[in-house]
Coordinates of C-alpha atoms and ligand atoms in Angstrom, one line a residue:
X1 CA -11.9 27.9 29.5
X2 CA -8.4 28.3 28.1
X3 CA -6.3 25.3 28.2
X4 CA -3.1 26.3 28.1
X5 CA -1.4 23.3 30.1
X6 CA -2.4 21.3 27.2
X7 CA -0.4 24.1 24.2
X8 CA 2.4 24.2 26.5
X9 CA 3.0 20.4 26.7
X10 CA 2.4 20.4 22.9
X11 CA 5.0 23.2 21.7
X12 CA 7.5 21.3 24.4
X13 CA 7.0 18.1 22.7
X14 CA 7.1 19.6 19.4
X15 CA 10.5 20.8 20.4
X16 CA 11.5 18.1 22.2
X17 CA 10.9 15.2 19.6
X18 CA 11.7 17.3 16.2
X19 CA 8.0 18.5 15.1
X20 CA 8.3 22.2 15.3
X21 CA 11.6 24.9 16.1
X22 CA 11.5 28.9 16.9
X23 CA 12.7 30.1 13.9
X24 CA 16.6 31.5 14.5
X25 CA 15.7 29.8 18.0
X26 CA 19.7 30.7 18.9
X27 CA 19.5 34.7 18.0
X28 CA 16.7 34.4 20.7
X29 CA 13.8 33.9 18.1
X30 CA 12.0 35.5 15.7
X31 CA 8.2 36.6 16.5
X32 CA 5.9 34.0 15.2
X33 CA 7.8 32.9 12.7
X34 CA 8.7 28.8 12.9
X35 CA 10.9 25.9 11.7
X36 CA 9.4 22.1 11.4
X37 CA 11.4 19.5 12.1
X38 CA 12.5 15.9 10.7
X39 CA 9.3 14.9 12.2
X40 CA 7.2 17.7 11.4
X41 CA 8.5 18.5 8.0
X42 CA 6.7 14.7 7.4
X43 CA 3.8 15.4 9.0
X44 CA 2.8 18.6 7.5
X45 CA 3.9 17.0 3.7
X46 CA 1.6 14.3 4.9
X47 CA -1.1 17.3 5.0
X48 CA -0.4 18.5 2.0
X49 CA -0.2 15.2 0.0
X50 CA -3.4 14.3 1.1
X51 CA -4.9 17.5 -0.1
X52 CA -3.4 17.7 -3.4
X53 CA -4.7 13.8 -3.7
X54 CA -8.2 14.7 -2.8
X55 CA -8.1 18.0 -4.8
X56 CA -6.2 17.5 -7.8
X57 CA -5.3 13.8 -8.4
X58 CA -8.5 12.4 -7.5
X59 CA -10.4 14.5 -9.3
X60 CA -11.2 15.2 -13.1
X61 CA -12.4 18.7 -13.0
X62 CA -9.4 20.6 -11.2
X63 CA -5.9 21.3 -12.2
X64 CA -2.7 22.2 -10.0
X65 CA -0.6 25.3 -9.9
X66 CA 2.4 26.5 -8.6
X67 CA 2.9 30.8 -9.6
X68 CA 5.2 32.6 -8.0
X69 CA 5.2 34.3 -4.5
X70 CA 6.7 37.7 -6.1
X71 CA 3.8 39.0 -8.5
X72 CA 2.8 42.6 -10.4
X73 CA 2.1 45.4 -8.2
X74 CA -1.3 45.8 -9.8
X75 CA -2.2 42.7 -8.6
X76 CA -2.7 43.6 -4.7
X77 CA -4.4 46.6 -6.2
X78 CA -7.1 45.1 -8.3
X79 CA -7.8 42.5 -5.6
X80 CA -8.7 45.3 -2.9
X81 CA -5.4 44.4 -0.7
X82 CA -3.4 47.7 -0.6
X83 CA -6.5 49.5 0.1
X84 CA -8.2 47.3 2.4
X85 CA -6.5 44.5 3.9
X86 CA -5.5 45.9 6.8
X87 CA -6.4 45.6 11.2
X88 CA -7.3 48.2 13.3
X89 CA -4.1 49.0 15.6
X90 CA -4.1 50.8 18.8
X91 CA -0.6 51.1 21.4
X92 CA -0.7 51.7 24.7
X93 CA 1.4 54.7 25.6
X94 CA 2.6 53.4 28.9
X95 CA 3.9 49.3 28.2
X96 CA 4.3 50.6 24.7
X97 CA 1.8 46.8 23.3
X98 CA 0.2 46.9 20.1
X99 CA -3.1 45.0 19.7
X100 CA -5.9 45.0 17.5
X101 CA -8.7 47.2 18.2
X102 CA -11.1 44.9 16.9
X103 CA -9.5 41.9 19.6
X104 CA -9.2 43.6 23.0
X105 CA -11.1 41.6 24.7
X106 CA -9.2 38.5 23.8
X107 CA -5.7 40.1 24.6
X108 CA -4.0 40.7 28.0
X109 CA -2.2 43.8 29.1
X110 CA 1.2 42.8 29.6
X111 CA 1.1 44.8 33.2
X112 CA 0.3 42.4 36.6
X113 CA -2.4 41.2 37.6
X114 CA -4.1 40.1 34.2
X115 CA -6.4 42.2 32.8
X116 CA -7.3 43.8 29.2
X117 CA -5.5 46.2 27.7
X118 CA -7.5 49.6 28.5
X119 CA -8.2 47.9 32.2
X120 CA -5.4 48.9 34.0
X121 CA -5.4 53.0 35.7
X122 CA -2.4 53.3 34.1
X123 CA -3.1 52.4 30.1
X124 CA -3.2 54.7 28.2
X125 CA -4.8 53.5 24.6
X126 CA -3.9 55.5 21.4
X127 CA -7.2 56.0 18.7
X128 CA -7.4 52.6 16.3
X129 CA -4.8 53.5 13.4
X130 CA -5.1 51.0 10.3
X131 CA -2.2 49.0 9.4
X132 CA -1.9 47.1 6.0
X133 CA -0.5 43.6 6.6
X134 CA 1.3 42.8 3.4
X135 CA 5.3 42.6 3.9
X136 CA 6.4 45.3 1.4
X137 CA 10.2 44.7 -0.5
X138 CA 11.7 46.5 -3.4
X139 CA 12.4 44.5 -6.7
X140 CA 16.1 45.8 -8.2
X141 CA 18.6 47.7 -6.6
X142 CA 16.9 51.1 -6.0
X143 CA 14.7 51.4 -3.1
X144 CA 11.9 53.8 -4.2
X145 CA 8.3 53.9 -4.1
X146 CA 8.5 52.2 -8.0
X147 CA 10.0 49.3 -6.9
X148 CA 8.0 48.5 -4.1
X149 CA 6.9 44.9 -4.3
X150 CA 4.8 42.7 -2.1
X151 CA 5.3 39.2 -0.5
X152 CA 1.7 37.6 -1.5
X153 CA -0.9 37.5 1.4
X154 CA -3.2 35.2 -0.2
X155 CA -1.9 32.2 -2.9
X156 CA -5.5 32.5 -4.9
X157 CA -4.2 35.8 -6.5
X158 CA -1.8 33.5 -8.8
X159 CA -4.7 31.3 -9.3
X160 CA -7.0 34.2 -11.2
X161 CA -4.1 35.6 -13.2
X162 CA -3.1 32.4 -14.7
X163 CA -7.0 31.2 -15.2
X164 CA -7.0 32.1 -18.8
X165 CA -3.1 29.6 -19.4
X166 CA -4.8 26.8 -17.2
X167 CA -7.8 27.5 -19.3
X168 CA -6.4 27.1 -22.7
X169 CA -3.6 24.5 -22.0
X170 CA -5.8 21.9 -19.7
X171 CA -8.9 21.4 -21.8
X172 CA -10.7 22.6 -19.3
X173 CA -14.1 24.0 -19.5
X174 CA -16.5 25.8 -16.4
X175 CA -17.2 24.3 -14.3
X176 CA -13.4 23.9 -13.0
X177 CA -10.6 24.9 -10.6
X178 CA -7.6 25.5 -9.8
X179 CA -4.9 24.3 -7.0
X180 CA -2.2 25.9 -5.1
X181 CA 0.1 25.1 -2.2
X182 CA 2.2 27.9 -1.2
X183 CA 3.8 30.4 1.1
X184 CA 1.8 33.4 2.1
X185 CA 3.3 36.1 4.2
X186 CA 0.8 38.6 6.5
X187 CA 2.7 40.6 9.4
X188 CA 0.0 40.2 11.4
X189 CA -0.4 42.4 14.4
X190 CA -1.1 39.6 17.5
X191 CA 0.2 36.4 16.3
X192 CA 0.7 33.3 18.2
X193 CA -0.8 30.6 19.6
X194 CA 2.2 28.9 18.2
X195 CA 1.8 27.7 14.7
X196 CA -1.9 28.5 14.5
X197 CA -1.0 32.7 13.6
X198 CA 2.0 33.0 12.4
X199 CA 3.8 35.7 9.7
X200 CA 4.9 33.4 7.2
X201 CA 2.7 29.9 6.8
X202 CA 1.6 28.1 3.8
X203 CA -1.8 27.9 2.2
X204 CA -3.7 25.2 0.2
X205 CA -6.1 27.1 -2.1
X206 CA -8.4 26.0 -4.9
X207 CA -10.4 28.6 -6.5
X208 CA -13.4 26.9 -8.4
X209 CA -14.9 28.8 -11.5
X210 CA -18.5 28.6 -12.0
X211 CA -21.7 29.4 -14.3
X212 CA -23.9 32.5 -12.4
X213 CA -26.9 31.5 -11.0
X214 CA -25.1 27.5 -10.6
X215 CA -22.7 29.5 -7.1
X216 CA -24.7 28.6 -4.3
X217 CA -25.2 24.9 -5.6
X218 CA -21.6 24.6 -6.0
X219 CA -20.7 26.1 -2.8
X220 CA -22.4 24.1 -0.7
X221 CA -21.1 21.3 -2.4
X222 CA -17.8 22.5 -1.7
X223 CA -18.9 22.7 2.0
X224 CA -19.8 19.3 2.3
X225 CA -16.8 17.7 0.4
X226 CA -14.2 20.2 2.2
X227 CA -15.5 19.0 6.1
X228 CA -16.0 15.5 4.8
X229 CA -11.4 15.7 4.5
X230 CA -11.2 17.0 7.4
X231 CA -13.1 13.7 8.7
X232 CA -10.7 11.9 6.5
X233 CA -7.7 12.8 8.2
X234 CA -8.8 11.7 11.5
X235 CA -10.1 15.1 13.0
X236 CA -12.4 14.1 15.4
X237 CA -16.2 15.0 14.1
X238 CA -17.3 16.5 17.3
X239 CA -14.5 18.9 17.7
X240 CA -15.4 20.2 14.2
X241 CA -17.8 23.1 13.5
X242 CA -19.5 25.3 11.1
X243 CA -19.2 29.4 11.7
X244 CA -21.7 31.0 9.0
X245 CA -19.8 35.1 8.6
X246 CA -22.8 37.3 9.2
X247 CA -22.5 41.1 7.4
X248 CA -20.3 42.4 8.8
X249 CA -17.8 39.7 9.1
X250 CA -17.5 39.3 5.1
X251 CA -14.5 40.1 3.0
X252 CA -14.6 42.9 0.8
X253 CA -14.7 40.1 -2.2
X254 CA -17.2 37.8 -0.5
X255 CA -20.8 36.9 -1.1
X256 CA -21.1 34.4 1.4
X257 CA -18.8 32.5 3.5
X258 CA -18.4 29.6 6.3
X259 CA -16.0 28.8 7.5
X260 CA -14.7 25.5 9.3
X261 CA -13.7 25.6 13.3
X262 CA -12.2 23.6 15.5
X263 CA -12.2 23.4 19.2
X264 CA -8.7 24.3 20.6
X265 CA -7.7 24.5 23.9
X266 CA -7.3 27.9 23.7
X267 CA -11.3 27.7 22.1
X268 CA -13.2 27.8 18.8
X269 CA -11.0 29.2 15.9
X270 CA -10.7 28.9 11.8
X271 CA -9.2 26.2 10.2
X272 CA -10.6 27.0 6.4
X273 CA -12.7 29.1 4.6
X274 CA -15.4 28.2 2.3
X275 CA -16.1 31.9 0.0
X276 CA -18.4 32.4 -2.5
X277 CA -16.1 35.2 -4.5
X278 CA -18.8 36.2 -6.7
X279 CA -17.1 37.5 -9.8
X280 CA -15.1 39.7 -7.9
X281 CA -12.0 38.7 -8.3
X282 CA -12.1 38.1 -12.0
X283 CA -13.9 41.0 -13.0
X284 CA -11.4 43.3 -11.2
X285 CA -8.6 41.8 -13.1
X286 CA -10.2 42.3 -15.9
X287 CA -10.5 46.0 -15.1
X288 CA -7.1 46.6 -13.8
X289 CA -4.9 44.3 -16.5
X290 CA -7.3 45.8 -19.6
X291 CA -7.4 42.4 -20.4
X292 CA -10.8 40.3 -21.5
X293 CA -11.3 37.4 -18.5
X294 CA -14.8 36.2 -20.0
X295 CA -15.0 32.7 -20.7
X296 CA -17.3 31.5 -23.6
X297 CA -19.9 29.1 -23.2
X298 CA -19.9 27.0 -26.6
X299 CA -23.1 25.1 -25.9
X300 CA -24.7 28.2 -24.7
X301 CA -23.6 30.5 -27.3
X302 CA -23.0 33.2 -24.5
X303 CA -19.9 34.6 -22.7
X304 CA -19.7 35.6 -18.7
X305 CA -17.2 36.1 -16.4
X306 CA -17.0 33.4 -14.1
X307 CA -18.2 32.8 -10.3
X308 CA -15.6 31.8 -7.7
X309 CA -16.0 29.3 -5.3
X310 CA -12.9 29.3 -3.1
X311 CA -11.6 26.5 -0.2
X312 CA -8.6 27.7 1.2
X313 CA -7.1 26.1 4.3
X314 CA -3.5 26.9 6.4
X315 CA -1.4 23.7 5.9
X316 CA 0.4 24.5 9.2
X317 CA -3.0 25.5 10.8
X318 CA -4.1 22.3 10.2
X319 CA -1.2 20.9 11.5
X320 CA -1.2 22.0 14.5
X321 CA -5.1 20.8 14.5
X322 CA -3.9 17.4 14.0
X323 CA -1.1 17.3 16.3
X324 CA -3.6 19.1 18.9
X325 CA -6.4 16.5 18.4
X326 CA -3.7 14.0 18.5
X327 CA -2.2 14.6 21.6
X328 CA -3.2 12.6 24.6
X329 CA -1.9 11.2 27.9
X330 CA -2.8 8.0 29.3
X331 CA -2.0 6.3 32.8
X332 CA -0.4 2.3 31.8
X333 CA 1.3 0.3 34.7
X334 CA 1.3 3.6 36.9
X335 CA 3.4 5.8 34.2
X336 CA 1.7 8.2 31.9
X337 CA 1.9 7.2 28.5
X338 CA 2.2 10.3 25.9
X339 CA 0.4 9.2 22.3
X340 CA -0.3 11.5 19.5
X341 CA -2.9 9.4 18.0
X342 CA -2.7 9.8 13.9
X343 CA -4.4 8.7 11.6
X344 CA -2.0 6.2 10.0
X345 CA -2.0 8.3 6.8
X346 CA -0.8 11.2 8.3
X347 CA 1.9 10.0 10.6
X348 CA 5.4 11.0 10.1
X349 CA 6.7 7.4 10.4
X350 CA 4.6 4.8 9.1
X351 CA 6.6 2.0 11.3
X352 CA 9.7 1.5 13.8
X353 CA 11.7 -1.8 13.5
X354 CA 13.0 -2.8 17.1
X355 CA 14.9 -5.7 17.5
X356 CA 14.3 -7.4 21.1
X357 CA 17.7 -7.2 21.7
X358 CA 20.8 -6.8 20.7
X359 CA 22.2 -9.8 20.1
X360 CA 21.3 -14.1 18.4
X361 CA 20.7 -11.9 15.1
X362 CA 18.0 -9.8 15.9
X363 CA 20.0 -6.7 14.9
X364 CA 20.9 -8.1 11.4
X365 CA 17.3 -9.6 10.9
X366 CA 15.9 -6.2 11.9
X367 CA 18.2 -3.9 9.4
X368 CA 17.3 -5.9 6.7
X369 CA 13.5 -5.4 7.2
X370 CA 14.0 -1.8 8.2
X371 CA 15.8 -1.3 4.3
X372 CA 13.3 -3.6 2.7
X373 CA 10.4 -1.5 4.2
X374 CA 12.1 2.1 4.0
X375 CA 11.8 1.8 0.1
X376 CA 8.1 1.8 0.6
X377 CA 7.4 4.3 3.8
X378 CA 8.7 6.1 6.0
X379 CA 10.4 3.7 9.1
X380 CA 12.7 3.9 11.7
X381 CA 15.0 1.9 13.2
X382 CA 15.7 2.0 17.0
X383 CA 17.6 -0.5 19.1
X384 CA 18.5 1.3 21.7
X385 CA 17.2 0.7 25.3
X386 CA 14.7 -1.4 26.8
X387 CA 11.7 -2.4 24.0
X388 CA 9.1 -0.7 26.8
X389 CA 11.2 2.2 26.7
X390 CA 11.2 2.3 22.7
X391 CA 7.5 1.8 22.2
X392 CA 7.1 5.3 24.1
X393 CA 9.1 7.0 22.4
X394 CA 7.4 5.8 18.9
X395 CA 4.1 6.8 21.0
X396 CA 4.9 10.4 21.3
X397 CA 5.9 10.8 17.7
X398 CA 2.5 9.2 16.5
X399 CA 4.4 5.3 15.1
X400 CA 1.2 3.3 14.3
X401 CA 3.1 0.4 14.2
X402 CA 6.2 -1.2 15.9
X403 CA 7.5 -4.3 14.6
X404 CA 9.6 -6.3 16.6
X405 CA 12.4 -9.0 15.8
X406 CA 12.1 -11.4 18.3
X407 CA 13.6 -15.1 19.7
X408 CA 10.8 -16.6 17.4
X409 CA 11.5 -14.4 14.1
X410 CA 15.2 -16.8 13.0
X411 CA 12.9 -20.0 13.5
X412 CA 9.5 -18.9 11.2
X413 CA 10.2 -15.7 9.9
X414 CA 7.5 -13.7 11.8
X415 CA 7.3 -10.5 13.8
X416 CA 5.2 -9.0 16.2
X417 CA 3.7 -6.1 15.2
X418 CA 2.7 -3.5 18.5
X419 CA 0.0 -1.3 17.8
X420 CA -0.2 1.9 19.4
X421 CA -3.4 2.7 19.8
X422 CA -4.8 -0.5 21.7
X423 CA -1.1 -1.8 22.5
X424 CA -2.0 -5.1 21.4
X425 CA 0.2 -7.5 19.3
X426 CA -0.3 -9.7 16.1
X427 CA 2.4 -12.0 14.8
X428 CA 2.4 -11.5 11.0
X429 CA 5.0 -13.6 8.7
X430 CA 7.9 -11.4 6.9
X431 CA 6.9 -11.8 4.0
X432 CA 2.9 -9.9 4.0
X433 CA 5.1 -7.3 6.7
X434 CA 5.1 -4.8 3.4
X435 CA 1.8 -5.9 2.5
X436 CA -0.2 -5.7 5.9
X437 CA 1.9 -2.1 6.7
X438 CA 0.6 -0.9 3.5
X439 CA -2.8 -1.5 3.3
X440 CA -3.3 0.5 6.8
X441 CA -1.6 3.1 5.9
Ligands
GAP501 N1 -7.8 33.4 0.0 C1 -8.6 33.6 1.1 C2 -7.9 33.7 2.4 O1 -6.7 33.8 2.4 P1 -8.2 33.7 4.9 O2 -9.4 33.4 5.8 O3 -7.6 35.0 5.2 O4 -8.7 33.6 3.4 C3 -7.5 31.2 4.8 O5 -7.1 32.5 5.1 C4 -6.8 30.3 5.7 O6 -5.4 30.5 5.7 C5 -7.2 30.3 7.2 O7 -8.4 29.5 7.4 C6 -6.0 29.8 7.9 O8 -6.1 28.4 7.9 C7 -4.9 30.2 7.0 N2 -4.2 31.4 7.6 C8 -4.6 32.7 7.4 N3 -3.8 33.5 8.1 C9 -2.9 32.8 8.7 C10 -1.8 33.0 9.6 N4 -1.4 34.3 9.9 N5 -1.1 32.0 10.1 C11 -1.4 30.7 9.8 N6 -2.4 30.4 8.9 C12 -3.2 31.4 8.4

């Protein structure tokens, strides 16, 4: 059962605290399109730092990438976009709705009282028509068909055009990848669920190039090591699943895929995909540009075109996992306290500095922490109101830790530290404060 009590408390407190914005929110909106915040532009770096750490810097056998959103034409022809990455569209002639054919029976006909579209006496459902989902622009000044351009729906297509520079400038040699955090752009027929579909979002891609015949060993690999982050940024476990696509679910490009769900309250939806590409990809480039892709296997004496293993997750998908999973209300001294519970890592703001009050030197004591700190994380400084009043409000944006200046702190140079999950206290001397903040986060 839908919860969506539970999404609408979230995208208020999104709004509310600085996490996430309707894009050109005062022209009354733009349709699934979405702004983050000073809170939320943190969070979701946090995301994508500790991808790039666990993909690129960690590792030995994968190399990063930025290409450009812009690329040729030819490009979304050779990888099977302009012909087939498309939904099946039908309108209803009377409330004039568009959904996808293939999703009826999770939409709702905007007409009262609730039903699917095609429900109601009065719909009136056109046949399913197909419509591409790439944003089309024109590069120069003339608009004509020559010109036409596309805003990249996938960020792996820059990976396999530049495979051969990464090749030849890293050292590399297959087995290898590639990683990519980017834009992608799809104008997608029924988006919402606030940030989890949206037109414009960003991707984190790694496309890993493999021997034949070594694929499936490497995939599941990839399986394992991909869930296993997920764990690592605090998802809970049990709210974490595997969706094997049968037939007919595949991509065109695909010769296997999983891919990794999560249980929302609005129910059981993708968070990343896990593709074996096959040589697709590689061999239709090869095809369309005219230009050899083959890699040659020195020890082997023998040349192929490589397999692709592909991960690719929605940095803002995930973030709205996080904040989702995060989220929770508890009932303290009769109030309800609002947490979003984050894994230290990921939080926005690593620690607030409160002094008790505002007076005896606490304020002064306090800013000179907060600067000393600030150089290392990400703090905040807050001494305004009563210190109950300021722990909740570093609750709802997901503070581990509040550290408090206090009658005691002139005298031995200590603070409290407040956690937020357990709301317990330690005293810890100024002087580890850096030290014991850093080691937890
Ligand atoms: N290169 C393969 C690929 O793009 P996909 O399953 O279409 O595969 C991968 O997308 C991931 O990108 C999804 O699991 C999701 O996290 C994210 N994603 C896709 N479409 C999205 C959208 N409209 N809004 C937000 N995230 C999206």
């Amino acid at each position: 059962m839908a919860d969506t009590t539970l999404m609408e408390k979230l995208v208020s407190l999104c709004k509310r605290r600085g996490f996430v914005f309707q894009s050109s929110e005062i022209y009354g909106g733009l349709g699934s399109v979405w702004d983050y915040g000073p809170l939320g532009v943190e969070l979701k770096k946090n995301v994508k730092d500790r991808w790039w750490r666990a993909m690129v810097h960690a590792r030995d056998d994968i190399e990063g990438l930025d290409a450009a959103i812009l690329m040729a034409p030819q490009v979304w022809e050779a990888s099977g976009h302009v012909a087939g990455f498309t939904d099946p569209l039908v309108d209803c002639k009377t409330c004039k709705a568009r959904f996808r054919a293939d999703k009826i029976q999770d939409a709702q006909c905007p007409q009262k009282p609730s039903k699917h579209p095609g429900e109601h006496s009065t719909c009136e459902l056109t046949e399913p028509r197909l419509f591409n989902l790439m944003f089309k622009t024109f590069m120069g000044p003339v608009e004509e068909q020559a010109a036409v351009i596309y805003l990249r729906p996938e960020t792996a297509q820059g990976i396999y055009v530049n495979y051969l520079n990464v090749l030849n400038s890293s050292r590399q040699k297959v087995p290898f990848g590639i990683a990519q955090i980017g834009k992608a752009f799809r104008n997608e027929i029924t988006p919402g669920n606030f940030i989890f579909r949206t037109r414009e979002f960003e991707q984190m891609e790694m496309q890993f190039f493999v021997k034949p015949g070594t694929d499936g060993e490497w995939f599941e690999q990839w399986r394992e090591w991909r869930m296993a982050w997920h764990h690592s940024v605090g998802l809970t476990p049990a709210k974490l699943r595997w969706h094997p696509h049968g037939p007919g679910e595949l991509a065109h490009y695909a010769k296997a895929a999983y891919d990794i769900e999560y249980e929302f309250p609005f129910g059981w939806n993708e968070i990343e995909g896990i593709h074996n590409r096959s040589d697709f990809d590689l061999g239709r480039h090869q095809q369309y540009s005219g230009k050899k892709l083959d890699y040659f296997d020195q020890a082997a004496n023998t040349r192929f075109i490589p397999y692709i293993i592909e991960t690719s997750a929605g940095a803002d998908r995930v973030t709205l996992t996080l904040l989702v999973d995060a989220y929770r209300e508890e009932q303290v001294e009769g109030e309800t306290r609002v947490v979003l519970g984050f894994h230290p890592s990921i939080a926005p703001i690593k620690a607030a500095v409160l002094p008790l009050v505002k007076k005896d030197g606490m304020p002064e004591l306090a800013e000179r922490i907060y600067h000393d700190l600030k150089q290392r994380f990400t703090c905040f400084y807050d001494d305004s109101g009563a210190i109950g009043r300021r722990y909740r409000r570093m609750d709802e944006a997901g503070t581990p830790f509040c550290i408090t200046v206090d009658g005691q702190t002139a005298s031995d140079q200590s603070v409290t530290i407040r956690l937020r999950d357990a709301m317990t206290q330690e005293r810890v001397g100024i002087d580890r404060l850096a030290a014991w903040v850093s080691e937890r986060v």
